XYZ file of C-alpha atoms in Angstrom:
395
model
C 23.611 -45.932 -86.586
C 25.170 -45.203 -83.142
C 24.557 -42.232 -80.549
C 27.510 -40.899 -78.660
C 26.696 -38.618 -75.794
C 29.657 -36.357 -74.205
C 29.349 -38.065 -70.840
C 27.855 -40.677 -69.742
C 27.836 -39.715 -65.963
C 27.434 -36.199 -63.700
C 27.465 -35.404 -60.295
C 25.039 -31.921 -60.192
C 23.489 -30.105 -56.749
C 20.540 -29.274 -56.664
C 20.037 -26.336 -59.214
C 22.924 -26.500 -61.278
C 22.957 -27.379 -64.814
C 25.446 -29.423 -67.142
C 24.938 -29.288 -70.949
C 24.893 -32.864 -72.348
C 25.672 -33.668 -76.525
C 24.785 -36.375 -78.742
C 27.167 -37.509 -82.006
C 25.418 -39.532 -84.637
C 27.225 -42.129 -86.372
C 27.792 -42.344 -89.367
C 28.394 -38.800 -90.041
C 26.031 -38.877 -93.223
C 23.405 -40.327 -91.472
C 19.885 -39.060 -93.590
C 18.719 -37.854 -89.560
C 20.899 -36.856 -86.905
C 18.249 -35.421 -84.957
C 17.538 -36.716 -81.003
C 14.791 -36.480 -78.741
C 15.997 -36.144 -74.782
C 14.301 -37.727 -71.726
C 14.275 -37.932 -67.986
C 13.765 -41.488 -66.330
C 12.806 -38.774 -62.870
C 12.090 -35.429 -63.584
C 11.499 -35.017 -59.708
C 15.755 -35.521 -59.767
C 16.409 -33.577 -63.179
C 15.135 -32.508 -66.513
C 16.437 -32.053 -69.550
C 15.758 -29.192 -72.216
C 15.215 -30.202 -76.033
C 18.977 -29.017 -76.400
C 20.259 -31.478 -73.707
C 20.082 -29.127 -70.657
C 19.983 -30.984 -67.879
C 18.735 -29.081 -64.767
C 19.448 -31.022 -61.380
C 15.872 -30.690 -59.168
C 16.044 -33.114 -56.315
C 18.217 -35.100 -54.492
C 18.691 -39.022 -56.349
C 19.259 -40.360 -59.968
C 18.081 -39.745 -63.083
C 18.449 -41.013 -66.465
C 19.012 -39.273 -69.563
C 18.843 -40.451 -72.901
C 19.214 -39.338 -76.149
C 17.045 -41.388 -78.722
C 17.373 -41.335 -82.624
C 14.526 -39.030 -84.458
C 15.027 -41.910 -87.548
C 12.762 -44.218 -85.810
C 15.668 -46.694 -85.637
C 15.328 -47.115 -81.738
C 19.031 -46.390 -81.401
C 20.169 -44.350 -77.795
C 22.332 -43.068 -75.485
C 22.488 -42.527 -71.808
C 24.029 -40.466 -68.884
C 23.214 -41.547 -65.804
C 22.800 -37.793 -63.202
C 22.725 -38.066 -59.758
C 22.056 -34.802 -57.654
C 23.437 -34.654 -54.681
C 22.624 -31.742 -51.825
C 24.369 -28.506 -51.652
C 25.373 -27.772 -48.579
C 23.961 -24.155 -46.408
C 27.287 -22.197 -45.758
C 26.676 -19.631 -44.292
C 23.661 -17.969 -42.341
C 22.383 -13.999 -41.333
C 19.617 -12.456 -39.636
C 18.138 -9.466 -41.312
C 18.168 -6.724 -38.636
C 14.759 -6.628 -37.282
C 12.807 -3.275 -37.317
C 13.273 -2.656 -33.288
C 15.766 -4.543 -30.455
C 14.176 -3.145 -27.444
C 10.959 -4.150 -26.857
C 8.757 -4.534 -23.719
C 7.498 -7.301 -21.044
C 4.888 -9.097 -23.538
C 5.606 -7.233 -26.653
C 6.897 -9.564 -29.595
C 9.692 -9.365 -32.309
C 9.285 -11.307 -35.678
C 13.102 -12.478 -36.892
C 13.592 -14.076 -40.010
C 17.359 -15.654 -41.081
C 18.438 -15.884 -44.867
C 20.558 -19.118 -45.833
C 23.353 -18.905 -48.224
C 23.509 -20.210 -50.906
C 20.337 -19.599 -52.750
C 20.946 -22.797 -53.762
C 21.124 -24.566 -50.645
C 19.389 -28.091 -50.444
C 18.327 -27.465 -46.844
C 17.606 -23.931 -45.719
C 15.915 -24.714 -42.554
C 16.715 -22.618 -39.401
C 17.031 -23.473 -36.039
C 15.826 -20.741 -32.938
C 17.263 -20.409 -29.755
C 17.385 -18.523 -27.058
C 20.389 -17.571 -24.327
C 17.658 -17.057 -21.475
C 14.082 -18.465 -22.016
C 13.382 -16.448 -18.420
C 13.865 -13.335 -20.096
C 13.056 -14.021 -23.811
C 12.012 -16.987 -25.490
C 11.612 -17.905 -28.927
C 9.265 -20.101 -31.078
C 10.368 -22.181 -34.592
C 9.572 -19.606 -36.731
C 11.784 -16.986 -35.066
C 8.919 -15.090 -32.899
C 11.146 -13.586 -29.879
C 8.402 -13.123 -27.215
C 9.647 -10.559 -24.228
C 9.214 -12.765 -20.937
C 10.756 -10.667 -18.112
C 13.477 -7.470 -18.213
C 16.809 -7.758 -19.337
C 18.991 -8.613 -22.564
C 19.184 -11.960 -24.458
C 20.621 -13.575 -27.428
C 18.522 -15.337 -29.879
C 20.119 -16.942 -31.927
C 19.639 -18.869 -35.580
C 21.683 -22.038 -36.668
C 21.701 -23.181 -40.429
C 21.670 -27.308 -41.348
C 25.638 -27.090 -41.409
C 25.868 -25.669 -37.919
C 27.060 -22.040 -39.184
C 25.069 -19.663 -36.715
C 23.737 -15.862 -36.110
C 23.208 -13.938 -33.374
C 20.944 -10.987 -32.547
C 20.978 -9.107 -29.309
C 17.554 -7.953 -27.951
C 16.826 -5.724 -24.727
C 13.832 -6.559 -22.603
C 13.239 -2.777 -20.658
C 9.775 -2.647 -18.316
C 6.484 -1.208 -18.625
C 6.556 1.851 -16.172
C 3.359 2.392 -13.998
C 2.212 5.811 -15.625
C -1.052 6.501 -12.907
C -1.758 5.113 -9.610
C -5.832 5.208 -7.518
C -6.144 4.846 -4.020
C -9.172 3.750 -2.865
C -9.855 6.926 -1.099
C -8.149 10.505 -1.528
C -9.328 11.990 1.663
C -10.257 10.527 5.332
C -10.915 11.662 8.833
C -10.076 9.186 11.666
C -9.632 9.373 15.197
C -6.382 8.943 17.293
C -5.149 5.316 17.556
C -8.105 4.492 15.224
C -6.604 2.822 11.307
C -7.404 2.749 8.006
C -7.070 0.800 4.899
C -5.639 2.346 1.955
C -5.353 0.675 -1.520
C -3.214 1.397 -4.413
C -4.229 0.560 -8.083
C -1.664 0.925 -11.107
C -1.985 1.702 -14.564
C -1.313 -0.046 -16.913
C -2.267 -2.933 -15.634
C 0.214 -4.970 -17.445
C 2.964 -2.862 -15.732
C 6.019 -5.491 -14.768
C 6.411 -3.840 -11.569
C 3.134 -2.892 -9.500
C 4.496 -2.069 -6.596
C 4.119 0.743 -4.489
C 6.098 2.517 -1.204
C 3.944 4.419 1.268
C 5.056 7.572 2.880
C 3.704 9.996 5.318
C 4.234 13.535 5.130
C 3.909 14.121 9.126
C 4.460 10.873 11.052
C 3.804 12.005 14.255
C 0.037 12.659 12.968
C -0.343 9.521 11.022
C 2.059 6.361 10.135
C 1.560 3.886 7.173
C 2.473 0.703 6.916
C 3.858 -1.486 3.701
C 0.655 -2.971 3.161
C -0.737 0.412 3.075
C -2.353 0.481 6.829
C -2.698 4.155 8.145
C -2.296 4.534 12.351
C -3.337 7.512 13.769
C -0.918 9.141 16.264
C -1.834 12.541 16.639
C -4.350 15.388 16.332
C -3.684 17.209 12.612
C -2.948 16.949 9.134
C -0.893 14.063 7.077
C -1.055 13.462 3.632
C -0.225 9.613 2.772
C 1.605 9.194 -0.346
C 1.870 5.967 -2.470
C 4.641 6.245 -5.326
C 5.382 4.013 -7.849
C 8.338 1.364 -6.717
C 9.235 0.778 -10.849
C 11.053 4.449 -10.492
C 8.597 5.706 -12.917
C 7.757 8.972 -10.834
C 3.981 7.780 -10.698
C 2.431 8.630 -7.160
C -1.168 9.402 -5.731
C -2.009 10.636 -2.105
C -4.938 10.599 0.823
C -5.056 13.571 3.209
C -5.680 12.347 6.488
C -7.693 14.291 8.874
C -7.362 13.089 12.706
C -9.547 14.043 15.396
C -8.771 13.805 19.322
C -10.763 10.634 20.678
C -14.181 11.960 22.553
C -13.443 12.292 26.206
C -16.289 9.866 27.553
C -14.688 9.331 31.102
C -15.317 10.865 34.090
C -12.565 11.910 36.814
C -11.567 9.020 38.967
C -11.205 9.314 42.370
C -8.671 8.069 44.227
C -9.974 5.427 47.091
C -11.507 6.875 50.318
C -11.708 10.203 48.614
C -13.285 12.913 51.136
C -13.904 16.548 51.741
C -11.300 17.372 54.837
C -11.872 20.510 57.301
C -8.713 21.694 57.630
C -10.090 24.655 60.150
C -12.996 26.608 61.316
C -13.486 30.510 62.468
C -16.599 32.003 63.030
C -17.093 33.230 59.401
C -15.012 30.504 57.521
C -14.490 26.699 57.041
C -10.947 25.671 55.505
C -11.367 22.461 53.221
C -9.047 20.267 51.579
C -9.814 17.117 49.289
C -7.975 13.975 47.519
C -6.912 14.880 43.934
C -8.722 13.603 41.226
C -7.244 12.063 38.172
C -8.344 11.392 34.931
C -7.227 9.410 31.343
C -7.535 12.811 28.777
C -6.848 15.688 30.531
C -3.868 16.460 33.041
C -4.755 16.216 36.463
C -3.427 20.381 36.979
C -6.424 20.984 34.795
C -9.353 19.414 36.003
C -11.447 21.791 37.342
C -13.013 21.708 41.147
C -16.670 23.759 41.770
C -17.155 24.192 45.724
C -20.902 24.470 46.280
C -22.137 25.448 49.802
C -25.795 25.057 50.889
C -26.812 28.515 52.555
C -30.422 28.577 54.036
C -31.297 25.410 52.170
C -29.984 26.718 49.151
C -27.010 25.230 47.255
C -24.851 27.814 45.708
C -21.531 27.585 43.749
C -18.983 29.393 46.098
C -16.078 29.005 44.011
C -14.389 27.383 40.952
C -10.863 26.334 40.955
C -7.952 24.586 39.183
C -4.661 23.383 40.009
C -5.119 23.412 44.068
C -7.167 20.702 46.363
C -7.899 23.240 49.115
C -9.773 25.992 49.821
C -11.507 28.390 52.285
C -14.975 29.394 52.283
C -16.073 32.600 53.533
C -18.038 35.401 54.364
C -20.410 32.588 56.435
C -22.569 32.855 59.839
C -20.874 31.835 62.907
C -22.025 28.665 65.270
C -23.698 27.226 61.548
C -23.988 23.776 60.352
C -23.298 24.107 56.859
C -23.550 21.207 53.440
C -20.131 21.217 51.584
C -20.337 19.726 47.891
C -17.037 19.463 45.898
C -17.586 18.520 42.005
C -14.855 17.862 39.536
C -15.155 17.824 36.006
C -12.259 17.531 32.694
C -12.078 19.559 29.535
C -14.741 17.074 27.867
C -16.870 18.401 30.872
C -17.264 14.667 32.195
C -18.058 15.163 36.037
C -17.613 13.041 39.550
C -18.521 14.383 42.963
C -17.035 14.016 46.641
C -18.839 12.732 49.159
C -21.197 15.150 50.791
C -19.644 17.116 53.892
C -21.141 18.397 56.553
C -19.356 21.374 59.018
C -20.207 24.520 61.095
C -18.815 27.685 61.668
C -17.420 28.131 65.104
C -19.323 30.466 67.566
C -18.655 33.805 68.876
C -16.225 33.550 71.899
C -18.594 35.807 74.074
C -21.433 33.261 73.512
C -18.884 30.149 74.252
C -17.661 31.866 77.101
C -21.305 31.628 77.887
C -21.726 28.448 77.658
C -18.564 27.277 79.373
C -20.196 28.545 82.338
C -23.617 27.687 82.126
C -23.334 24.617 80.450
C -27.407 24.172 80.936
C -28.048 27.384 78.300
C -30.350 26.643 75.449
C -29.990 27.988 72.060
C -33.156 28.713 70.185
C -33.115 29.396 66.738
C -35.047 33.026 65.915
C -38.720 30.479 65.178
C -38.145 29.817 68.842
C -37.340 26.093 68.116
C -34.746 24.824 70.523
C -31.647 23.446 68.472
C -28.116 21.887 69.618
C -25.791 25.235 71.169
C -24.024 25.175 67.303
C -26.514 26.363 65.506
C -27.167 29.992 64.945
C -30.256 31.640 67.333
C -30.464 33.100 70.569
C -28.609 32.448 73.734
C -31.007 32.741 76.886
C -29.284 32.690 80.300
C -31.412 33.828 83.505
C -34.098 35.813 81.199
C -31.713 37.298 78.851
C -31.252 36.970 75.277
C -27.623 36.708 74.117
C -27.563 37.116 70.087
C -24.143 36.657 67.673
C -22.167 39.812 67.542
């Protein structure tokens, strides 16, 4: 009895099938029945029919052995060899925008079904804006567009293009809303944005009136002027986002009195019998403009000091309405609009005398003056003239 098999060889890839046949000899053999077997099932099996189904890549043999118990058989030696990937696509993913940090799962389908090797190798065209892990996880890195792409085990490739876009700032804090400050005094402002993951935090400060308050990049506010600003920090990203800080600033406190100028003195400028002109050295001082600062003239009358006059914008003056031939105490105070105050040196002057009474005295140059107490005083002061017995009073 002999076993003839219809080939005796095949070349198979992985998957595919051939159909193998035995022919018992002689044809009136009693059994021409034949059990088939694999010498590696892991490389291909064979199906009670003589099916043999390639499985891996190597050699296998089958044989065909007599049912009669006669031992006769038959072989075909199978080897399998790998069928190649030809071509490769990716399945278009669900979204191809996506944001800073956000993630995109890809997945790539190998063709043929029956490809030995269906592995898949990721890449990206910028890791700084996307990058991409083995099993096709596209993770957003910073904005802008990329190609990832996917290369089969024969080198065929696909490409997907994705779109990186920003997170927009959607809300913005400052550390305060609302401040008062004083001219040339600063302050501090800080800007907080939401969502914290945004790619661009960045704000620009503006001021709504800069000659009341400026405001630096770092967010510094400088007082200029007495008013109203409102300080404005708005989202650099474009997103419209802003938040603001009314500023309230105050004049500084005037804390400084009026300088005087050096050597600064009352002047008498001229005398009559019922007046004394005065001038003094203008004053000066660091808030309020000098035509401002106000002058009080105070004149001591009978021991009394009274305020004879206050004045602005002029450094000379003439008191009135006074006694003739009287020593008088001249007091000159000037203040500024924050009511700081300096004084002038004390000044001393007289009226002059009535000509009757100095034509009196220019010829009797020994004539007393007595004041009305009967105390004798120098010829200046007011009193009583007495000249051979006779009492010469002011007219």
């Amino acid at each position: 009895m002999t076993i003839t098999l219809s080939q005796t060889s095949a070349t198979l890839k992985v998957n595919s099938t051939v159909q193998l046949s035995a022919t018992i000899a002689p044809s009136d053999a009693t059994n021409k029945d034949v059990t088939w077997s694999s010498s590696n099932t892991s490389v291909a099996t064979v199906s009670a029919n003589g099916i043999v189904t390639a499985k891996g890549l190597g050699e296998a043999v089958i044989t065909a052995t007599a049912d009669d118990g006669s031992g006769v058989t038959a072989t075909c030696v199978v080897k399998v060899e790998a069928t190649s990937a030809e071509g490769i696509a990716i399945d278009t993913p669900a979204k191809t925008t996506f944001k800073v940090g956000e993630t995109i799962a890809l997945t790539a389908t190998v063709t043929p079904e029956t490809a030995t090797d269906k592995s898949v190798t990721w890449s990206t065209s910028n890791a700084r804006i996307a990058k991409v892990n083995d099993y096709g996880v596209v993770t957003a890195v910073s904005v802008g567009e990329v190609t990832i792409t996917a290369t089969n085990s024969s080198g065929h490739q696909a490409s997907v293009r994705l779109t990186v876009i920003p997170t927009l700032v959607s809300s913005i804090t400052l550390s305060q809303t609302s401040a008062t400050i004083k001219v040339a005094e600063t302050l501090r402002l800080t800007a907080n944005t939401y969502p914290l993951d945004a790619t661009n935090g960045d704000v620009v400060w503006t001021s709504s009136n800069r000659r009341v308050a400026t405001v630096s990049d770092n967010g510094v506010v400088t007082a200029v002027g007495v008013g109203s600003a409102t300080i404005t920090a708005t989202a650099a990203d474009g997103s419209g986002a802003s938040a603001s800080c009314d500023i309230e600033v105050e004049a500084v406190p005037d804390v400084t009195v009026p300088s005087l100028p050096r050597n600064a003195s009352i002047t008498v400028t001229e005398q009559t019998e019922n007046s004394i002109a005065i001038s003094w050295n203008p004053a000066n001082d660091d808030m309020t403009v000098a035509s401002d600062l106000k002058y009080e003239v105070y004149v001591q009358i009978r021991g009394i000091w009274k305020l004879n006059a206050t004045l602005t914008g002029t450094t000379s003056y003439v008191i009135e309405g006074l006694d003739s031939g009287t020593e008088y105490k001249i007091a000159i105070y000037v203040s500024d609009e924050a009511g700081n105050e300096s004084s002038y040196e004390l000044l001393t002057a007289s009226t002059a005398m009535p000509d009757a009474i100095e034509a009196v005295l220019a010829t009797n140059p020994d004539a007393k003056m007595y004041s009305p107490q009967g105390v004798l005083v120098n010829k200046n002061y007011r009193g009583i003239v007495i000249i051979n017995g006779k009492k010469y009073y002011k007219k």
